[in-house]
Amino acid sequence: GSSWPEIQRLRADNDAAVRKLQLVEERITDLERIRSTLKNLVLQCEAGPAAVCCPIIESLAHSASIE
């Protein structure tokens, strides 16, 4: 069998791994949202006439003014 301190250490290691996994999953969700937004902006740029302002630049300018 395992000693009590060893069991506690293993549990702490597992808890740390679970927390890290949650952070990674949150980051993946954020990156997927960013990818989706960028894909839409690129499609808008490619679909619009050259005289129209680029939606990527407009979006970046808008987000910068919010901050």
Tab-separated table of C-alpha atoms in Angstrom:
chain	number	residue	atom	x	y	z
A	1	GLY	CA	0.000	0.000	0.000
A	2	SER	CA	0.803	3.646	-0.159
A	3	SER	CA	1.562	5.866	2.790
A	4	TRP	CA	-0.786	8.701	3.699
A	5	PRO	CA	1.690	11.450	2.643
A	6	GLU	CA	2.154	9.721	-0.712
A	7	ILE	CA	-1.610	9.516	-1.240
A	8	GLN	CA	-1.951	13.212	-0.368
A	9	ARG	CA	0.815	14.119	-2.831
A	10	LEU	CA	-0.817	12.073	-5.590
A	11	ARG	CA	-4.168	13.728	-4.921
A	12	ALA	CA	-2.562	17.187	-5.030
A	13	ASP	CA	-0.826	16.306	-8.303
A	14	ASN	CA	-4.122	15.119	-9.763
A	15	ASP	CA	-5.923	18.270	-8.605
A	16	ALA	CA	-3.222	20.395	-10.239
A	17	ALA	CA	-3.564	18.427	-13.483
A	18	VAL	CA	-7.354	18.872	-13.454
A	19	ARG	CA	-6.963	22.648	-12.962
A	20	LYS	CA	-4.399	22.823	-15.787
A	21	LEU	CA	-6.708	20.863	-18.088
A	22	GLN	CA	-9.543	23.309	-17.351
A	23	LEU	CA	-7.275	26.245	-18.230
A	24	VAL	CA	-6.218	24.580	-21.482
A	25	GLU	CA	-9.843	23.880	-22.424
A	26	GLU	CA	-10.791	27.507	-21.696
A	27	ARG	CA	-7.904	28.721	-23.859
A	28	ILE	CA	-8.967	26.404	-26.699
A	29	THR	CA	-12.508	27.798	-26.492
A	30	ASP	CA	-11.128	31.353	-26.656
A	31	LEU	CA	-8.919	30.496	-29.632
A	32	GLU	CA	-11.816	28.838	-31.474
A	33	ARG	CA	-13.897	31.996	-30.976
A	34	ILE	CA	-11.039	34.148	-32.273
A	35	ARG	CA	-10.596	31.839	-35.284
A	36	SER	CA	-14.284	32.065	-36.112
A	37	THR	CA	-14.267	35.858	-35.894
A	38	LEU	CA	-11.168	36.151	-38.064
A	39	LYS	CA	-12.579	33.748	-40.662
A	40	ASN	CA	-15.729	35.870	-40.912
A	41	LEU	CA	-13.712	39.070	-41.238
A	42	VAL	CA	-11.514	37.571	-43.956
A	43	LEU	CA	-14.601	36.419	-45.870
A	44	GLN	CA	-16.046	39.928	-45.620
A	45	CYS	CA	-12.796	41.399	-46.968
A	46	GLU	CA	-12.714	38.954	-49.857
A	47	ALA	CA	-16.400	39.459	-50.718
A	48	GLY	CA	-16.505	43.253	-50.634
A	49	PRO	CA	-15.435	45.721	-53.285
A	50	ALA	CA	-11.989	47.264	-52.889
A	51	ALA	CA	-13.505	50.716	-52.212
A	52	VAL	CA	-15.190	49.490	-49.027
A	53	CYS	CA	-13.219	49.811	-45.803
A	54	CYS	CA	-11.700	46.577	-44.672
A	55	PRO	CA	-13.839	44.988	-41.909
A	56	ILE	CA	-10.703	43.694	-40.199
A	57	ILE	CA	-9.306	47.204	-39.850
A	58	GLU	CA	-12.713	48.536	-38.803
A	59	SER	CA	-13.082	45.787	-36.210
A	60	LEU	CA	-9.592	46.334	-34.808
A	61	ALA	CA	-10.131	50.098	-34.693
A	62	HIS	CA	-13.460	49.598	-32.917
A	63	SER	CA	-11.989	47.212	-30.332
A	64	ALA	CA	-9.081	49.567	-29.704
A	65	SER	CA	-11.481	52.442	-29.037
A	66	ILE	CA	-13.363	50.305	-26.503
A	67	GLU	CA	-10.229	49.562	-24.498
